PDB file of N, CA and C in Angstrom:
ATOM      1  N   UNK A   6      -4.938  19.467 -16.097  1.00  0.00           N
ATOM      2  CA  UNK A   6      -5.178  19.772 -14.708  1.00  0.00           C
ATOM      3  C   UNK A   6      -4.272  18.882 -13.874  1.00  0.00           C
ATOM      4  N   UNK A   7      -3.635  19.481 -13.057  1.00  0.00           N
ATOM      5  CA  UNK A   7      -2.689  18.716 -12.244  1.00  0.00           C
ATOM      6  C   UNK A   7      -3.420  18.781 -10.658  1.00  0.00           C
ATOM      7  N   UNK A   8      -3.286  17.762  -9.984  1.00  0.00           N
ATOM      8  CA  UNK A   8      -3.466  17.760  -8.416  1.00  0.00           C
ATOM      9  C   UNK A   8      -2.190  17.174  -7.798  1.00  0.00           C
ATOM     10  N   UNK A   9      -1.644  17.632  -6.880  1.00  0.00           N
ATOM     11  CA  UNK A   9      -1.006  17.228  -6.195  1.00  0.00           C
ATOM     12  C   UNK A   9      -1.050  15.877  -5.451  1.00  0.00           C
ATOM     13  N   UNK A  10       0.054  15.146  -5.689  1.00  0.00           N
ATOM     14  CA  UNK A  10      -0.453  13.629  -4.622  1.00  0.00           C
ATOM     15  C   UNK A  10      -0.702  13.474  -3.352  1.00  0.00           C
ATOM     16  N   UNK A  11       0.036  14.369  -2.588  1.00  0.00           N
ATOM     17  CA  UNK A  11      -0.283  14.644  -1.819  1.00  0.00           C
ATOM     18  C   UNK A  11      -1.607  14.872  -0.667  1.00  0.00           C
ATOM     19  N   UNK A  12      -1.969  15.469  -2.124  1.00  0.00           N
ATOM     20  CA  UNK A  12      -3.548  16.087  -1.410  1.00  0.00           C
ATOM     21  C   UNK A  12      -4.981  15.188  -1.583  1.00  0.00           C
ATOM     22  N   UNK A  13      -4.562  13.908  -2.509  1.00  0.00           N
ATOM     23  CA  UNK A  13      -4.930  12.544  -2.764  1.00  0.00           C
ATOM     24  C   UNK A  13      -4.693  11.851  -1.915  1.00  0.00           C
ATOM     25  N   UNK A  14      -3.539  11.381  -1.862  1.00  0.00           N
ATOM     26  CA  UNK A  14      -2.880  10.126  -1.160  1.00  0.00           C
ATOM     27  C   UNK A  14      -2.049  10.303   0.170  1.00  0.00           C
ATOM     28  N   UNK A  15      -2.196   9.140   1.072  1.00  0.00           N
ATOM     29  CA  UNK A  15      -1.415   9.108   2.041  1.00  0.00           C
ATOM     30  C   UNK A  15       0.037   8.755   1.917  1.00  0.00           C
ATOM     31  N   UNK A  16       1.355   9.115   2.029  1.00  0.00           N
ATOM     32  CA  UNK A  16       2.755   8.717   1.351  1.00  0.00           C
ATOM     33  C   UNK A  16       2.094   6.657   1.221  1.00  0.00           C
ATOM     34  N   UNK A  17       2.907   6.403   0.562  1.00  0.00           N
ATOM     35  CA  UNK A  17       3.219   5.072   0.137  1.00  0.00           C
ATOM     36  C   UNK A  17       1.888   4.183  -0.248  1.00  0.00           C
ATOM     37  N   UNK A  18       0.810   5.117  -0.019  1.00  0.00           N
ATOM     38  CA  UNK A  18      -0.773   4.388  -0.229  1.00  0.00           C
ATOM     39  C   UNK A  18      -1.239   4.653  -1.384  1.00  0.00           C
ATOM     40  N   UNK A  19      -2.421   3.934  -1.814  1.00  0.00           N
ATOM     41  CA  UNK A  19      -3.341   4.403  -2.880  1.00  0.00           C
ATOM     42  C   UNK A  19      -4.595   4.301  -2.637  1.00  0.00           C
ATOM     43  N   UNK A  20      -5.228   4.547  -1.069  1.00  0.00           N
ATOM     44  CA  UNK A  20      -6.290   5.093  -1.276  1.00  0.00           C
ATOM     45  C   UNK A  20      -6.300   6.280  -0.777  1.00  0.00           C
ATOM     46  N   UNK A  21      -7.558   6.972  -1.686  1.00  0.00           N
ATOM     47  CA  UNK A  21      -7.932   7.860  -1.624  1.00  0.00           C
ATOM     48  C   UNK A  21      -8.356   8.739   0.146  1.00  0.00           C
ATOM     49  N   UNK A  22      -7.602   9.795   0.040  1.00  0.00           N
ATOM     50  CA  UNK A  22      -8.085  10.174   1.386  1.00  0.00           C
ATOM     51  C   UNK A  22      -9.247  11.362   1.235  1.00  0.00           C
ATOM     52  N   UNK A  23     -10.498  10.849   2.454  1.00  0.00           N
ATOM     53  CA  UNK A  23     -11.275  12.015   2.276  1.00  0.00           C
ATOM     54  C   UNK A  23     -10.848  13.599   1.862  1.00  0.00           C
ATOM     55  N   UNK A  24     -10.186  13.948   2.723  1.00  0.00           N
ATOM     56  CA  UNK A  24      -9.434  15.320   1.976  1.00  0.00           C
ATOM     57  C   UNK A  24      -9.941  15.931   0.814  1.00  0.00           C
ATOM     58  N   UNK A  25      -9.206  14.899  -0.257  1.00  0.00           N
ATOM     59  CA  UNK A  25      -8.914  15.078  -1.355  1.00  0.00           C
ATOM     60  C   UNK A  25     -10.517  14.945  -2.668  1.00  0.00           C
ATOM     61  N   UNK A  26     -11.099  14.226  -1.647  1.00  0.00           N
ATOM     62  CA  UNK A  26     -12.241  14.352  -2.725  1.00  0.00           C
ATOM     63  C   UNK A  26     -12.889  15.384  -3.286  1.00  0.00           C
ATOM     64  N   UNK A  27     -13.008  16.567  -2.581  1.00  0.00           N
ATOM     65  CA  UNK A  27     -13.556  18.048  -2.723  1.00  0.00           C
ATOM     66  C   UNK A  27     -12.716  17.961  -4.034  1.00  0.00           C
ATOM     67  N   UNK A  28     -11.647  17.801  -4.275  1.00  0.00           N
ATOM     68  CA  UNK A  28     -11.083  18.393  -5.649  1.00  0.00           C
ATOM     69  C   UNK A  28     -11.425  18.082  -6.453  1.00  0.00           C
ATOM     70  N   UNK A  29     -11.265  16.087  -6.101  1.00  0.00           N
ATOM     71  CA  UNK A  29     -11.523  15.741  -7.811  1.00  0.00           C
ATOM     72  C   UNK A  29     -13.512  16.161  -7.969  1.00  0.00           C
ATOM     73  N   UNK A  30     -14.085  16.235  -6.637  1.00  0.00           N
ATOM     74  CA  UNK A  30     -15.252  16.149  -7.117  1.00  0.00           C
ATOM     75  C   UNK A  30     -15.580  18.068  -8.159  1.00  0.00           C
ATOM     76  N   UNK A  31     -14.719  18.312  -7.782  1.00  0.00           N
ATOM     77  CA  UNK A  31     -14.715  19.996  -8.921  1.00  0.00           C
ATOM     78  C   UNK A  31     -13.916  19.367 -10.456  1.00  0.00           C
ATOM     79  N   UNK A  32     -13.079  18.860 -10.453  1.00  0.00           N
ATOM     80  CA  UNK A  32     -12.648  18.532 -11.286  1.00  0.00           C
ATOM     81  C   UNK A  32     -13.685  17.819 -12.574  1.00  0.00           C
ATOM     82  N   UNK A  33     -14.194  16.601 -11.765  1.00  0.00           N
ATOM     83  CA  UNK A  33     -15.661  16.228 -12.326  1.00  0.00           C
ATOM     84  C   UNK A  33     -16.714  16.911 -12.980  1.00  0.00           C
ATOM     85  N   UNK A  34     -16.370  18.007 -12.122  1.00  0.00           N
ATOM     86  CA  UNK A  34     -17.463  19.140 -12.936  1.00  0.00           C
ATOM     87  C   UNK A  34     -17.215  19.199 -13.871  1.00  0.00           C
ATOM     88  N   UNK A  35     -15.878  20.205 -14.494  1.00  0.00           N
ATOM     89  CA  UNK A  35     -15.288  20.830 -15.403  1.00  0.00           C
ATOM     90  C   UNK A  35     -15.768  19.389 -16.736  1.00  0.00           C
ATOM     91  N   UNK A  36     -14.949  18.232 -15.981  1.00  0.00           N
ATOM     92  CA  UNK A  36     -15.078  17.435 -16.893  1.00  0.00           C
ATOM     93  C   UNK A  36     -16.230  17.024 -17.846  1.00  0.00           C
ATOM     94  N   UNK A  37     -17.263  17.079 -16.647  1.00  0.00           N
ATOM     95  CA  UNK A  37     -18.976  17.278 -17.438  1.00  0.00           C
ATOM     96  C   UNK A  37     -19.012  18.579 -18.503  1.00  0.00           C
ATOM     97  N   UNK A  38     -18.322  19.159 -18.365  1.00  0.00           N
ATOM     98  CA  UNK A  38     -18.589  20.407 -19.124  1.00  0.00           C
ATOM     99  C   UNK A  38     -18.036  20.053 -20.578  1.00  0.00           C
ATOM    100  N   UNK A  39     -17.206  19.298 -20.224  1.00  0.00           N
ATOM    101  CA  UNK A  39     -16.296  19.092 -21.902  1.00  0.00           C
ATOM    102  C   UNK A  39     -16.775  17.384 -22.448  1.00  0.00           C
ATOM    103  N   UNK A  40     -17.862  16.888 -22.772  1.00  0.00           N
ATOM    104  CA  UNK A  40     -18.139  15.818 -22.852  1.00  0.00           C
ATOM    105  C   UNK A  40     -17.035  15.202 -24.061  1.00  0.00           C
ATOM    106  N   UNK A  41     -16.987  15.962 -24.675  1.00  0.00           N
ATOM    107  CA  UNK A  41     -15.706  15.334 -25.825  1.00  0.00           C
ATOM    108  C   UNK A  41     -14.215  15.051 -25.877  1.00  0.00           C
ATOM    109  N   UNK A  42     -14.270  15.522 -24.810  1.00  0.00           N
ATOM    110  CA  UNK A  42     -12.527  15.244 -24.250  1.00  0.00           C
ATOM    111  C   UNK A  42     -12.356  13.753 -23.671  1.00  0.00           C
ATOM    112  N   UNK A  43     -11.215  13.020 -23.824  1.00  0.00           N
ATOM    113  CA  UNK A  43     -10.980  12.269 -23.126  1.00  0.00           C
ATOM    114  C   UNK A  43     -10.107  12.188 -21.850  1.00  0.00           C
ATOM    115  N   UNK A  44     -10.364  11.866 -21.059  1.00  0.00           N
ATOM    116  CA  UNK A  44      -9.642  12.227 -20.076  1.00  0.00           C
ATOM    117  C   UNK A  44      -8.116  11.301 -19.648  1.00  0.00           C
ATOM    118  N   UNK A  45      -7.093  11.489 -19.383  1.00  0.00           N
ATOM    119  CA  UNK A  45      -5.934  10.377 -19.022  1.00  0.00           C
ATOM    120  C   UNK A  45      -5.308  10.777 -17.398  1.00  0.00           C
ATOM    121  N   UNK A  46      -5.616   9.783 -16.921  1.00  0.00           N
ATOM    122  CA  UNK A  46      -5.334   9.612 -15.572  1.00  0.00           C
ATOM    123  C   UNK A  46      -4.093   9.462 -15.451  1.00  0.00           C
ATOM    124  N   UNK A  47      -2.928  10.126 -14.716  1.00  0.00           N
ATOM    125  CA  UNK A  47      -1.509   9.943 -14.325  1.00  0.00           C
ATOM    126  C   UNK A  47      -1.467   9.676 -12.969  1.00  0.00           C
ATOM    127  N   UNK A  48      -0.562   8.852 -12.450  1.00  0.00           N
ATOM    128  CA  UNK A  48      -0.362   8.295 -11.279  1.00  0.00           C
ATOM    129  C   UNK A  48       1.167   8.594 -11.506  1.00  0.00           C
ATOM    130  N   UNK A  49       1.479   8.885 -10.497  1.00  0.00           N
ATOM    131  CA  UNK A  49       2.597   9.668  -9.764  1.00  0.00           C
ATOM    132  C   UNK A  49       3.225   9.082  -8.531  1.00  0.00           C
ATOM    133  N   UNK A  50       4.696   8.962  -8.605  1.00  0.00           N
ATOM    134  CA  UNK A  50       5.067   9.157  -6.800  1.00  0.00           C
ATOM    135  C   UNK A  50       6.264   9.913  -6.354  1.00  0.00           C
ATOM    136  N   UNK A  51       6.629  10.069  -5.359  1.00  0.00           N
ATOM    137  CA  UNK A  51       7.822  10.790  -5.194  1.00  0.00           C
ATOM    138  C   UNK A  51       8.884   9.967  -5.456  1.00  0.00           C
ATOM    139  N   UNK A  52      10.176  10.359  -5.386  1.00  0.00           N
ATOM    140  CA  UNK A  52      11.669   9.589  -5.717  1.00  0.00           C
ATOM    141  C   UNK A  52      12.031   8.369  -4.697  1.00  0.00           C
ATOM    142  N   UNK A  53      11.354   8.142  -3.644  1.00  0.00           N
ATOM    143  CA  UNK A  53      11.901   7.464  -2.400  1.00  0.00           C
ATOM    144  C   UNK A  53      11.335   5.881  -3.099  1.00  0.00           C
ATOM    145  N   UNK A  54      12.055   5.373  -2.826  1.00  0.00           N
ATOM    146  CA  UNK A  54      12.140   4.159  -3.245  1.00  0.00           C
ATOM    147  C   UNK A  54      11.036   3.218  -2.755  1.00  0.00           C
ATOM    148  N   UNK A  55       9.873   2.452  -3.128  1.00  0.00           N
ATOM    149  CA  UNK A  55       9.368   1.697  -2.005  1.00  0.00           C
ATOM    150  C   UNK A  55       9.265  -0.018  -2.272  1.00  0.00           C
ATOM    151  N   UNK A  56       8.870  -0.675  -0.795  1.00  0.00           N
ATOM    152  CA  UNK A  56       9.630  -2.092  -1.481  1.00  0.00           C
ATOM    153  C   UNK A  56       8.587  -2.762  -0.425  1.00  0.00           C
ATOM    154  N   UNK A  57       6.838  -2.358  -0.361  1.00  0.00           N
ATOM    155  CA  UNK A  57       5.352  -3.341   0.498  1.00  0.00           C
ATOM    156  C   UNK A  57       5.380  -4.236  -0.134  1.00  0.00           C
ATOM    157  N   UNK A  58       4.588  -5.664   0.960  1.00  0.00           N
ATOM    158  CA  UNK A  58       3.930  -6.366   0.077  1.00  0.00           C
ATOM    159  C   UNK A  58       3.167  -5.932  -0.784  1.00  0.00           C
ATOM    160  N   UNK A  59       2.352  -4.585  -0.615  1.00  0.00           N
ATOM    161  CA  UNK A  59       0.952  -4.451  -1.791  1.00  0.00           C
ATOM    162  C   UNK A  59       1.524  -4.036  -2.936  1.00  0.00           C
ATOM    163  N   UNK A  60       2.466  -2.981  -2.821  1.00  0.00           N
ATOM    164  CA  UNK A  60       3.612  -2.265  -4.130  1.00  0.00           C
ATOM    165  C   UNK A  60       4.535  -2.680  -4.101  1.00  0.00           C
ATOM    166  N   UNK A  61       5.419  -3.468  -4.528  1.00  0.00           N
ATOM    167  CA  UNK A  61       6.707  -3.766  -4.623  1.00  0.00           C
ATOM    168  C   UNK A  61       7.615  -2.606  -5.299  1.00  0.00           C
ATOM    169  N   UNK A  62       7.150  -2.165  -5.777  1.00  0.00           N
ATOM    170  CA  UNK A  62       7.679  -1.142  -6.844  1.00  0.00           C
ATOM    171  C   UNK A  62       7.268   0.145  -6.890  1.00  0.00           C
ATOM    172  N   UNK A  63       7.855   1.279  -7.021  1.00  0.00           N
ATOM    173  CA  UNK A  63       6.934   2.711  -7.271  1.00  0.00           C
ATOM    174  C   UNK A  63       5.979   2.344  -8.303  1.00  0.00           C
ATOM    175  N   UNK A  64       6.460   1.618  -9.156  1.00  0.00           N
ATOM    176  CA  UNK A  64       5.697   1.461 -10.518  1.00  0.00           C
ATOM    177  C   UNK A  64       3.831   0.599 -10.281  1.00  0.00           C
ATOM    178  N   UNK A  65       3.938   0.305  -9.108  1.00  0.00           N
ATOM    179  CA  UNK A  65       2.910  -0.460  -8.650  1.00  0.00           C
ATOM    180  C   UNK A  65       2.016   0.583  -8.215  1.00  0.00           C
ATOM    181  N   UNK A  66       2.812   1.339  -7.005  1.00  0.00           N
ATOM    182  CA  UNK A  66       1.993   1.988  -6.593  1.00  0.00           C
ATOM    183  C   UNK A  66       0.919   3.418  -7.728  1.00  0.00           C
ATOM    184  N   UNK A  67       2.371   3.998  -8.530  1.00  0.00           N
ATOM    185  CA  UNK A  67       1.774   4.733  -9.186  1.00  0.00           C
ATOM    186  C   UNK A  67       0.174   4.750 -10.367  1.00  0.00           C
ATOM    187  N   UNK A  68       0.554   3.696 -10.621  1.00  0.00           N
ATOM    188  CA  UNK A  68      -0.971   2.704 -11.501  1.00  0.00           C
ATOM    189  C   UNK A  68      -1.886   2.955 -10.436  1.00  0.00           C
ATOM    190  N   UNK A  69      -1.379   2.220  -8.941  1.00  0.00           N
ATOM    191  CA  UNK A  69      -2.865   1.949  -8.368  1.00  0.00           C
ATOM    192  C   UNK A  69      -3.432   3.368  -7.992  1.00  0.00           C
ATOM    193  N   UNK A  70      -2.542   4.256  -7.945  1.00  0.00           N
ATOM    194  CA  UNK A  70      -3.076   5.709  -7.855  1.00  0.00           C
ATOM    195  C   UNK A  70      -3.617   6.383  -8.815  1.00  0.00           C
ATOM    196  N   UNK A  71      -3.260   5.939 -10.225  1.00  0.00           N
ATOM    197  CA  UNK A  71      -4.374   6.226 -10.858  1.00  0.00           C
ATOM    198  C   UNK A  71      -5.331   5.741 -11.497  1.00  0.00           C
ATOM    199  N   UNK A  72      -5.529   4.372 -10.807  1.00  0.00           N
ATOM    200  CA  UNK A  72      -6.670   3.866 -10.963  1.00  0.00           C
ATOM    201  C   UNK A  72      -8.014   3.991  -9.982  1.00  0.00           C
ATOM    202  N   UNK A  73      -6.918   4.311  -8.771  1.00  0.00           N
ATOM    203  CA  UNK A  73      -8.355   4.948  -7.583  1.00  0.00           C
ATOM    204  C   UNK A  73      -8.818   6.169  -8.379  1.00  0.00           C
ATOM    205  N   UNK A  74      -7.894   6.737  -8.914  1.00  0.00           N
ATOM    206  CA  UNK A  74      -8.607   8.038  -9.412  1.00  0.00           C
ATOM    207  C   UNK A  74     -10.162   8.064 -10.530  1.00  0.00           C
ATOM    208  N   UNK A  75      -9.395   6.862 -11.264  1.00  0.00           N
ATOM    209  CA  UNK A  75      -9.979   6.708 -12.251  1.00  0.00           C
ATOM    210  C   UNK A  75     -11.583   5.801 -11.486  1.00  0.00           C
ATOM    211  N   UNK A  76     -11.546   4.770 -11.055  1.00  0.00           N
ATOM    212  CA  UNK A  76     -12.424   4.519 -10.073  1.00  0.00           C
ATOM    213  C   UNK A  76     -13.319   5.390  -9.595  1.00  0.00           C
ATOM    214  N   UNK A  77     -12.987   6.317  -8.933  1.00  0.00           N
ATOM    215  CA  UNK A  77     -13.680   7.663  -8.337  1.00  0.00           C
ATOM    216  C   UNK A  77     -14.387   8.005  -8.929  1.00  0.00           C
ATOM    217  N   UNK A  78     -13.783   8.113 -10.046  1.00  0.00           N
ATOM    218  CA  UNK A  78     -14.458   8.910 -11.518  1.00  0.00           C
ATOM    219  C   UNK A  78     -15.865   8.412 -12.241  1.00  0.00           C
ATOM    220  N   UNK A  79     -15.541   7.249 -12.057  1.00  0.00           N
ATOM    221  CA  UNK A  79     -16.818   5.780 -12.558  1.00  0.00           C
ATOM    222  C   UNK A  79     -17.786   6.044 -11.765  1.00  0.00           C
ATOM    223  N   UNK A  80     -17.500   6.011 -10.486  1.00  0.00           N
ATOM    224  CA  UNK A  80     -18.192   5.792  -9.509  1.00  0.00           C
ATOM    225  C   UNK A  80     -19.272   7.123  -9.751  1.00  0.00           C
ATOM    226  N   UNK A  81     -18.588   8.509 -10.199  1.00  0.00           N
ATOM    227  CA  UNK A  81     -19.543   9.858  -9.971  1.00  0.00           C
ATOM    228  C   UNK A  81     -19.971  10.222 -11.479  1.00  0.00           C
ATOM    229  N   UNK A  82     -20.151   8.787 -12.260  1.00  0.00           N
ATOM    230  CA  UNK A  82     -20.688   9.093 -13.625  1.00  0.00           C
ATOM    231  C   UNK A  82     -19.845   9.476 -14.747  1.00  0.00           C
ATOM    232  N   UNK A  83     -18.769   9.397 -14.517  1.00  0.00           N
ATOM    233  CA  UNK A  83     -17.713   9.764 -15.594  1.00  0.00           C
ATOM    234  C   UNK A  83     -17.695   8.829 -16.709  1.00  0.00           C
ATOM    235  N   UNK A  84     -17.877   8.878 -18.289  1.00  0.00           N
ATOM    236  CA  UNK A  84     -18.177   7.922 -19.199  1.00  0.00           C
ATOM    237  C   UNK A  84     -16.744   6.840 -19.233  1.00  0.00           C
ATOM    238  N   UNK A  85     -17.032   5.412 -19.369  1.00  0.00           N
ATOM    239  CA  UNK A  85     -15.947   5.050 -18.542  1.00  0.00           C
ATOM    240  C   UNK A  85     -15.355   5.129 -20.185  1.00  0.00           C
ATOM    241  N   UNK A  86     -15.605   5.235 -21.479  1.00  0.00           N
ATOM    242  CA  UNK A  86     -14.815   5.028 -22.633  1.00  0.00           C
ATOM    243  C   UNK A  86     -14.194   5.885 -22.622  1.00  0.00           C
ATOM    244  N   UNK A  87     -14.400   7.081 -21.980  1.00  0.00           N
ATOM    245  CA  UNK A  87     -13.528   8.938 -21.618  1.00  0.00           C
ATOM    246  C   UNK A  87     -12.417   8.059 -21.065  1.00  0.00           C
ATOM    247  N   UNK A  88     -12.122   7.635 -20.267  1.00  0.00           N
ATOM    248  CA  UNK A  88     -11.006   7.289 -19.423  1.00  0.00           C
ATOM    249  C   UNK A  88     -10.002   6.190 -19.683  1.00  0.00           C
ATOM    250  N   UNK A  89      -8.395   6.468 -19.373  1.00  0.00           N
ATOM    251  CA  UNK A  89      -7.580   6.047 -19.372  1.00  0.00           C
ATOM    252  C   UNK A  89      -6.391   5.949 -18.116  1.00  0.00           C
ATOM    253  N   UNK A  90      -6.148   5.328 -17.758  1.00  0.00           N
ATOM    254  CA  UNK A  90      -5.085   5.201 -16.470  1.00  0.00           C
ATOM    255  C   UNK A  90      -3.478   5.047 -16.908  1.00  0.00           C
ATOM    256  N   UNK A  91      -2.715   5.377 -16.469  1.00  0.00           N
ATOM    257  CA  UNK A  91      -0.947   5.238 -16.342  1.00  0.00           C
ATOM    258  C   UNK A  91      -0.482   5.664 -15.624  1.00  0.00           C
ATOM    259  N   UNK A  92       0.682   4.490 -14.937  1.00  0.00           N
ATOM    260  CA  UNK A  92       1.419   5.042 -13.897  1.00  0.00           C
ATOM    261  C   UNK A  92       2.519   4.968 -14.310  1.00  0.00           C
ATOM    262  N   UNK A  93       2.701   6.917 -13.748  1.00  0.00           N
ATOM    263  CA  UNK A  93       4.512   6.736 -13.952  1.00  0.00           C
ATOM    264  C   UNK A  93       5.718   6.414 -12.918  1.00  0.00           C
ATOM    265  N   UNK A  94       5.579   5.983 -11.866  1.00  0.00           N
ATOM    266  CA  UNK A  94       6.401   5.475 -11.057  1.00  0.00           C
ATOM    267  C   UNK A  94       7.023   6.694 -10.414  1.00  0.00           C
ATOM    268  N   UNK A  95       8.680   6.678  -9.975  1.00  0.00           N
ATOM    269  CA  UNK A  95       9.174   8.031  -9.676  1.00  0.00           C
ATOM    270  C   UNK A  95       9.919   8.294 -11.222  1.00  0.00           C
ATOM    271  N   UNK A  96       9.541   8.254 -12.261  1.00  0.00           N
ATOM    272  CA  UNK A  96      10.192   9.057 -13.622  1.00  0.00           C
ATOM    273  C   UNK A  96      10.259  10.408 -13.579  1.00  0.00           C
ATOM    274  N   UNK A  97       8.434  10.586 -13.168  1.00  0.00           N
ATOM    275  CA  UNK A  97       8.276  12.038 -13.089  1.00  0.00           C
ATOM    276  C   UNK A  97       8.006  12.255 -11.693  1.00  0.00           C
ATOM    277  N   UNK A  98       8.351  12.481 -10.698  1.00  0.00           N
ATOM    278  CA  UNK A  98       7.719  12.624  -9.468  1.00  0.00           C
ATOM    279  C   UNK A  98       7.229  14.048  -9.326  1.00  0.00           C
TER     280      UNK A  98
END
């Protein structure tokens, strides 16, 4: 299942914007449905280079994006041994 970052994140941020919760909270569903799957969180960003104090790096930001995700996930009962986080920076944008 892919979501767009967009529809998550504000450009250059990693928190979560209301928006976006309607999705993952469907997503959650599905996920209840498949208790045996494990799930792997990808964090993503676009190609533009970024250089915050909080991210120095795309590579920063992309983790922390999918760790809010993954967070989210905890938070609405998701088994936390199901879950895994990685960020790919702009590799894959």
């Amino acid at each position: 299942m892919r979501v767009p970052g967009n529809a998550l994140f504000p450009p250059g941020k990693a928190n979560l914007q209301k928006e976006g919760r309607p999705v993952l909270d469907q997503l959650i569903k599905t996920i209840k449905q498949y208790p045996q799957y494990k799930i792997n969180i990808q964090g993503h960003t676009d190609d533009t280079s970024i250089a915050s104090e909080m991210f120095p790096t795309n590579w920063e930001l992309s983790a922390a994006r999918a760790s809010a995700v993954l967070r989210y996930f905890l938070d609405k009962g998701i088994e936390p041994t199901k879950l895994t986080a990685t960020g790919f920076a702009d590799i894959f944008p």
